[in-house]
Short mmCIF file of C-alpha atoms in Angstrom, two decimals:
data_model
loop_
_atom_site.label_atom_id
_atom_site.label_comp_id
_atom_site.label_asym_id
_atom_site.label_seq_id
_atom_site.Cartn_x
_atom_site.Cartn_y
_atom_site.Cartn_z
CA MET O 20 -19.76 -47.70 248.50
CA SER O 21 -16.87 -48.61 250.85
CA ASP O 22 -13.42 -48.63 249.68
CA THR O 23 -12.31 -51.21 252.24
CA PRO O 24 -12.74 -54.88 251.61
CA ALA O 25 -15.73 -56.47 253.29
CA GLU O 26 -15.23 -59.46 255.65
CA SER O 27 -14.31 -62.33 253.38
CA ALA O 28 -16.69 -65.07 252.59
CA LYS O 29 -15.27 -68.64 253.02
CA PRO O 30 -13.76 -69.85 249.62
CA SER O 31 -16.10 -72.44 247.91
CA PHE O 32 -15.66 -74.60 244.97
CA ARG O 33 -18.32 -75.61 242.28
CA SER O 34 -18.38 -77.97 239.35
CA ASP O 35 -21.77 -76.83 238.06
CA VAL O 36 -23.17 -73.56 236.48
CA THR O 37 -26.42 -71.71 237.08
CA VAL O 38 -28.80 -70.73 234.30
CA GLU O 39 -32.14 -69.04 235.28
CA LEU O 40 -34.74 -67.79 232.73
CA VAL O 41 -35.69 -64.43 234.47
CA LYS O 42 -37.95 -63.03 231.77
CA HIS O 43 -39.20 -63.79 228.29
CA SER O 44 -41.57 -63.01 225.61
CA ALA O 45 -41.26 -65.99 223.35
CA ALA O 46 -43.73 -68.38 221.71
CA ASP O 47 -43.99 -70.45 218.59
CA SER O 48 -46.77 -68.04 217.45
CA ASP O 49 -44.26 -65.31 217.24
CA VAL O 50 -42.67 -67.04 214.47
CA LEU O 51 -45.93 -67.40 212.66
CA TRP O 52 -47.27 -63.80 212.66
CA ALA O 53 -43.86 -62.53 211.80
CA ALA O 54 -43.73 -64.87 208.79
CA ARG O 55 -47.25 -64.28 207.64
CA VAL O 56 -47.23 -60.52 207.49
CA SER O 57 -45.58 -60.84 204.05
CA THR O 58 -48.69 -62.28 202.53
CA ALA O 59 -51.55 -61.38 205.01
CA GLY O 60 -50.56 -57.85 206.27
CA GLU O 61 -52.55 -56.90 209.28
CA GLN O 62 -54.55 -60.15 209.18
CA SER O 63 -51.29 -61.91 210.28
CA LEU O 64 -52.19 -60.65 213.93
CA ASP O 65 -54.96 -63.50 213.94
CA GLU O 66 -51.98 -65.83 214.63
CA LEU O 67 -51.86 -64.46 218.22
CA SER O 68 -55.19 -66.33 219.13
CA LYS O 69 -54.63 -69.53 217.15
CA ASP O 70 -52.92 -72.71 218.05
CA PRO O 71 -49.50 -72.76 216.54
CA GLU O 72 -49.53 -76.52 216.25
CA ARG O 73 -51.82 -76.21 213.19
CA SER O 74 -48.95 -74.33 211.45
CA LYS O 75 -45.99 -76.34 212.53
CA GLY O 76 -45.25 -77.20 208.84
CA LEU O 77 -44.65 -73.48 208.20
CA ILE O 78 -42.25 -73.27 211.11
CA ASN O 79 -40.38 -76.33 209.62
CA TYR O 80 -40.32 -74.93 206.18
CA LEU O 81 -38.90 -71.50 207.38
CA MET O 82 -36.15 -73.49 209.32
CA ARG O 83 -35.38 -75.86 206.52
CA ASP O 84 -35.13 -73.08 203.78
CA ARG O 85 -33.36 -70.79 206.19
CA HIS O 86 -35.81 -67.97 206.23
CA GLY O 87 -34.35 -66.52 209.53
CA SER O 88 -35.76 -63.23 210.42
CA PRO O 89 -39.33 -64.58 211.69
CA PHE O 90 -37.26 -66.29 214.47
CA GLU O 91 -36.12 -62.87 215.73
CA HIS O 92 -39.41 -61.53 217.10
CA ASN O 93 -39.08 -62.87 220.65
CA SER O 94 -36.85 -62.35 223.66
CA MET O 95 -35.32 -64.34 226.48
CA THR O 96 -33.24 -62.98 229.50
CA PHE O 97 -31.11 -65.47 231.37
CA PHE O 98 -29.19 -65.05 234.60
CA ILE O 99 -26.05 -67.07 234.28
CA SER O 100 -23.42 -67.79 237.01
CA ALA O 101 -20.34 -69.54 235.60
CA PRO O 102 -16.54 -69.25 235.56
CA ILE O 103 -15.04 -66.24 233.84
CA LEU O 104 -13.54 -68.44 231.14
CA VAL O 105 -17.17 -69.36 230.01
CA PHE O 106 -18.07 -65.59 229.63
CA ARG O 107 -14.87 -64.91 227.60
CA GLU O 108 -16.17 -67.40 225.06
CA PHE O 109 -19.69 -65.96 225.28
CA MET O 110 -18.53 -62.71 223.94
CA ARG O 111 -17.79 -64.09 220.69
CA HIS O 112 -21.54 -64.12 220.24
CA ARG O 113 -22.40 -60.57 219.46
CA VAL O 114 -25.30 -60.47 216.85
CA GLY O 115 -28.54 -60.75 218.55
CA TRP O 116 -27.11 -60.81 222.12
CA SER O 117 -26.97 -58.33 225.07
CA TYR O 118 -24.90 -58.75 228.06
CA ASN O 119 -24.37 -57.18 231.53
CA GLU O 120 -21.79 -58.71 233.64
CA GLU O 121 -20.73 -58.41 237.28
CA SER O 122 -18.06 -55.76 237.66
CA GLY O 123 -14.76 -56.31 239.51
CA ARG O 124 -14.18 -52.54 239.49
CA TYR O 125 -17.35 -51.91 241.55
CA ARG O 126 -17.58 -54.68 243.98
CA GLU O 127 -15.37 -57.03 245.83
CA LEU O 128 -15.49 -60.27 243.98
CA GLN O 129 -16.48 -63.36 246.03
CA PRO O 130 -14.22 -66.44 246.25
CA VAL O 131 -16.26 -68.93 244.42
CA PHE O 132 -14.15 -70.99 241.99
CA TYR O 133 -14.55 -73.68 239.47
CA VAL O 134 -13.13 -77.16 239.72
CA PRO O 135 -14.09 -79.88 237.40
CA GLY O 136 -16.39 -82.65 238.45
CA GLU O 137 -15.56 -86.26 238.21
CA ASP O 138 -17.55 -86.53 235.01
CA ARG O 139 -15.38 -83.82 233.30
CA LYS O 140 -13.07 -85.40 230.70
CA LEU O 141 -9.55 -83.96 231.28
CA VAL O 142 -7.26 -85.34 228.64
CA GLN O 143 -7.16 -84.19 224.98
CA GLN O 144 -6.12 -86.45 222.26
CA GLY O 145 -5.52 -85.68 218.53
CA ARG O 146 -5.37 -82.32 216.93
CA PRO O 147 -7.74 -79.29 216.67
CA GLY O 148 -10.65 -80.26 214.51
CA LYS O 149 -9.99 -83.96 214.97
CA TYR O 150 -9.32 -84.20 218.74
CA GLU O 151 -11.32 -85.86 221.53
CA PHE O 152 -11.35 -85.81 225.19
CA VAL O 153 -11.03 -88.91 227.37
CA THR O 154 -11.84 -89.24 231.10
CA GLY O 155 -8.21 -89.34 232.46
CA THR O 156 -6.84 -91.31 235.43
CA PRO O 157 -7.93 -90.91 239.07
CA GLU O 158 -4.46 -89.36 239.63
CA GLN O 159 -5.03 -86.80 237.04
CA HIS O 160 -8.30 -85.81 238.56
CA GLU O 161 -6.80 -85.57 242.04
CA LEU O 162 -3.96 -83.52 240.84
CA THR O 163 -6.27 -81.18 238.85
CA GLY O 164 -8.63 -80.49 241.88
CA ARG O 165 -5.68 -80.15 244.39
CA VAL O 166 -3.52 -77.80 242.15
CA MET O 167 -6.59 -75.62 241.10
CA GLU O 168 -7.89 -75.29 244.73
CA ASP O 169 -4.42 -74.39 246.06
CA THR O 170 -3.78 -71.85 243.27
CA TYR O 171 -7.20 -70.25 243.77
CA LEU O 172 -6.75 -69.80 247.55
CA ARG O 173 -3.32 -68.31 247.02
CA ALA O 174 -4.55 -65.87 244.39
CA TYR O 175 -7.54 -64.79 246.54
CA GLU O 176 -5.26 -64.26 249.47
CA ALA O 177 -3.10 -61.97 247.35
CA TYR O 178 -6.32 -60.08 246.15
CA GLN O 179 -7.50 -59.60 249.81
CA GLU O 180 -4.12 -58.42 250.78
CA MET O 181 -4.01 -55.79 248.11
CA LEU O 182 -7.49 -54.62 248.96
CA ALA O 183 -6.48 -54.35 252.65
CA ALA O 184 -3.70 -52.07 251.80
CA GLY O 185 -5.84 -49.68 249.91
CA VAL O 186 -5.29 -50.90 246.37
CA ALA O 187 -8.31 -50.23 244.06
CA ARG O 188 -10.46 -53.29 243.22
CA GLU O 189 -9.95 -52.77 239.55
CA VAL O 190 -6.19 -53.22 240.14
CA ALA O 191 -6.35 -55.97 242.69
CA ARG O 192 -8.64 -58.05 240.46
CA SER O 193 -5.74 -58.69 238.13
CA VAL O 194 -4.32 -61.55 240.26
CA LEU O 195 -7.63 -63.54 240.14
CA PRO O 196 -7.94 -66.47 237.80
CA VAL O 197 -10.44 -67.28 235.06
CA GLY O 198 -11.78 -70.15 237.15
CA LEU O 199 -13.51 -67.52 239.47
CA PHE O 200 -17.20 -67.38 239.20
CA SER O 201 -18.84 -64.29 237.75
CA SER O 202 -22.47 -63.51 236.95
CA MET O 203 -24.38 -61.90 234.00
CA TYR O 204 -27.62 -61.12 232.39
CA ALA O 205 -27.79 -62.43 228.65
CA THR O 206 -30.63 -61.44 226.40
CA CYS O 207 -31.16 -63.12 223.00
CA ASN O 208 -33.76 -64.18 220.58
CA ALA O 209 -34.35 -67.63 219.18
CA ARG O 210 -32.33 -67.17 216.06
CA SER O 211 -29.23 -66.03 217.92
CA LEU O 212 -29.80 -68.71 220.52
CA MET O 213 -29.97 -71.33 217.67
CA HIS O 214 -26.66 -70.06 216.32
CA PHE O 215 -25.11 -70.28 219.79
CA LEU O 216 -26.38 -73.75 220.32
CA GLY O 217 -25.11 -74.93 216.98
CA LEU O 218 -21.52 -73.94 217.86
CA ARG O 219 -21.47 -74.61 221.66
CA THR O 220 -23.15 -77.93 222.02
CA GLN O 221 -22.66 -81.40 220.66
CA HIS O 222 -25.80 -83.25 219.44
CA GLU O 223 -26.50 -86.37 217.58
CA GLN O 224 -28.93 -84.51 215.24
CA ALA O 225 -26.31 -81.80 214.33
CA LYS O 226 -25.34 -81.89 210.64
CA VAL O 227 -22.33 -79.85 211.33
CA PRO O 228 -20.06 -81.18 214.26
CA SER O 229 -19.05 -78.90 216.90
CA PHE O 230 -16.30 -79.24 219.52
CA PRO O 231 -17.24 -76.86 222.36
CA GLN O 232 -15.44 -76.53 225.72
CA ARG O 233 -17.67 -78.55 228.15
CA GLU O 234 -18.14 -75.74 230.57
CA ILE O 235 -19.87 -73.52 227.93
CA GLU O 236 -21.72 -76.37 226.74
CA MET O 237 -23.15 -76.98 230.33
CA VAL O 238 -24.59 -73.36 229.92
CA GLY O 239 -26.06 -74.03 226.55
CA GLU O 240 -27.82 -77.16 227.64
CA ARG O 241 -29.54 -75.42 230.39
CA MET O 242 -30.44 -72.51 228.14
CA GLU O 243 -31.72 -74.77 225.46
CA ALA O 244 -34.04 -76.70 228.03
CA HIS O 245 -35.71 -73.31 229.06
CA TRP O 246 -36.21 -72.40 225.40
CA ALA O 247 -37.46 -75.80 224.37
CA ARG O 248 -40.28 -75.35 226.84
CA LEU O 249 -41.21 -71.87 225.49
CA MET O 250 -41.05 -72.75 221.79
CA PRO O 251 -41.38 -76.41 221.49
CA LEU O 252 -42.40 -76.40 217.71
CA THR O 253 -39.33 -74.16 216.91
CA HIS O 254 -37.01 -76.33 218.95
CA ALA O 255 -38.30 -79.52 217.19
CA ALA O 256 -37.77 -77.96 213.77
CA PHE O 257 -34.27 -76.82 214.71
CA ASN O 258 -33.36 -80.38 215.63
CA ALA O 259 -35.11 -81.90 212.68
CA ASN O 260 -33.17 -79.63 210.25
CA GLY O 261 -29.71 -80.52 211.59
CA ARG O 262 -29.48 -77.73 214.35
CA ILE O 263 -28.41 -75.13 211.92
CA ALA O 264 -29.56 -71.64 212.66
CA PRO O 265 -31.79 -70.29 209.84
#
């Protein structure tokens, strides 16, 4: 691995995130055989060949009465590209999650930065627990984009200057902002994902309100869309029971 900086890529700015489902072993039937082993023993394996639709009532019962362990016998691995500020919030979720993130110690970080899109509400009103966000004026949006882009460019120039002078990557990266894009693999099961979604998304069916930062909510929405296709009965039961993880 070279100790000298590579030819720099042209700085770019994004207002979106990337979430790809790269591998999975997850189906509604996983919930059923895990639950039925308590009463059927080895005969619970019959659920592997049956239509889970016939047992959606059991899935709903497990969700409603918060029998959570049957929802853990599955796995989903996502590739996520998002601003570093999103990953700092992700790390609050530790039970049932595994992470491996791109390292600024071992590779030169690329100049891809987050700038809020026009639909990102900028102005906070109220107090924590009671606050709301409103759109903001065109002037505030213009200021935000201009200042962020200018700050990013100056920070990345400083990073490149230090690398060119032979400063170690793990030291030079200190000047980079949390709006820099990073990437990671995140692996979870349905139960841990439901807990994440209950905290990191707003939803009309949620019994307990949540006030997530919009950027991590964007990631959550995309993860949920993948999961809903894999486990539609479990997803429907999650919504029907107030989006509270069992």
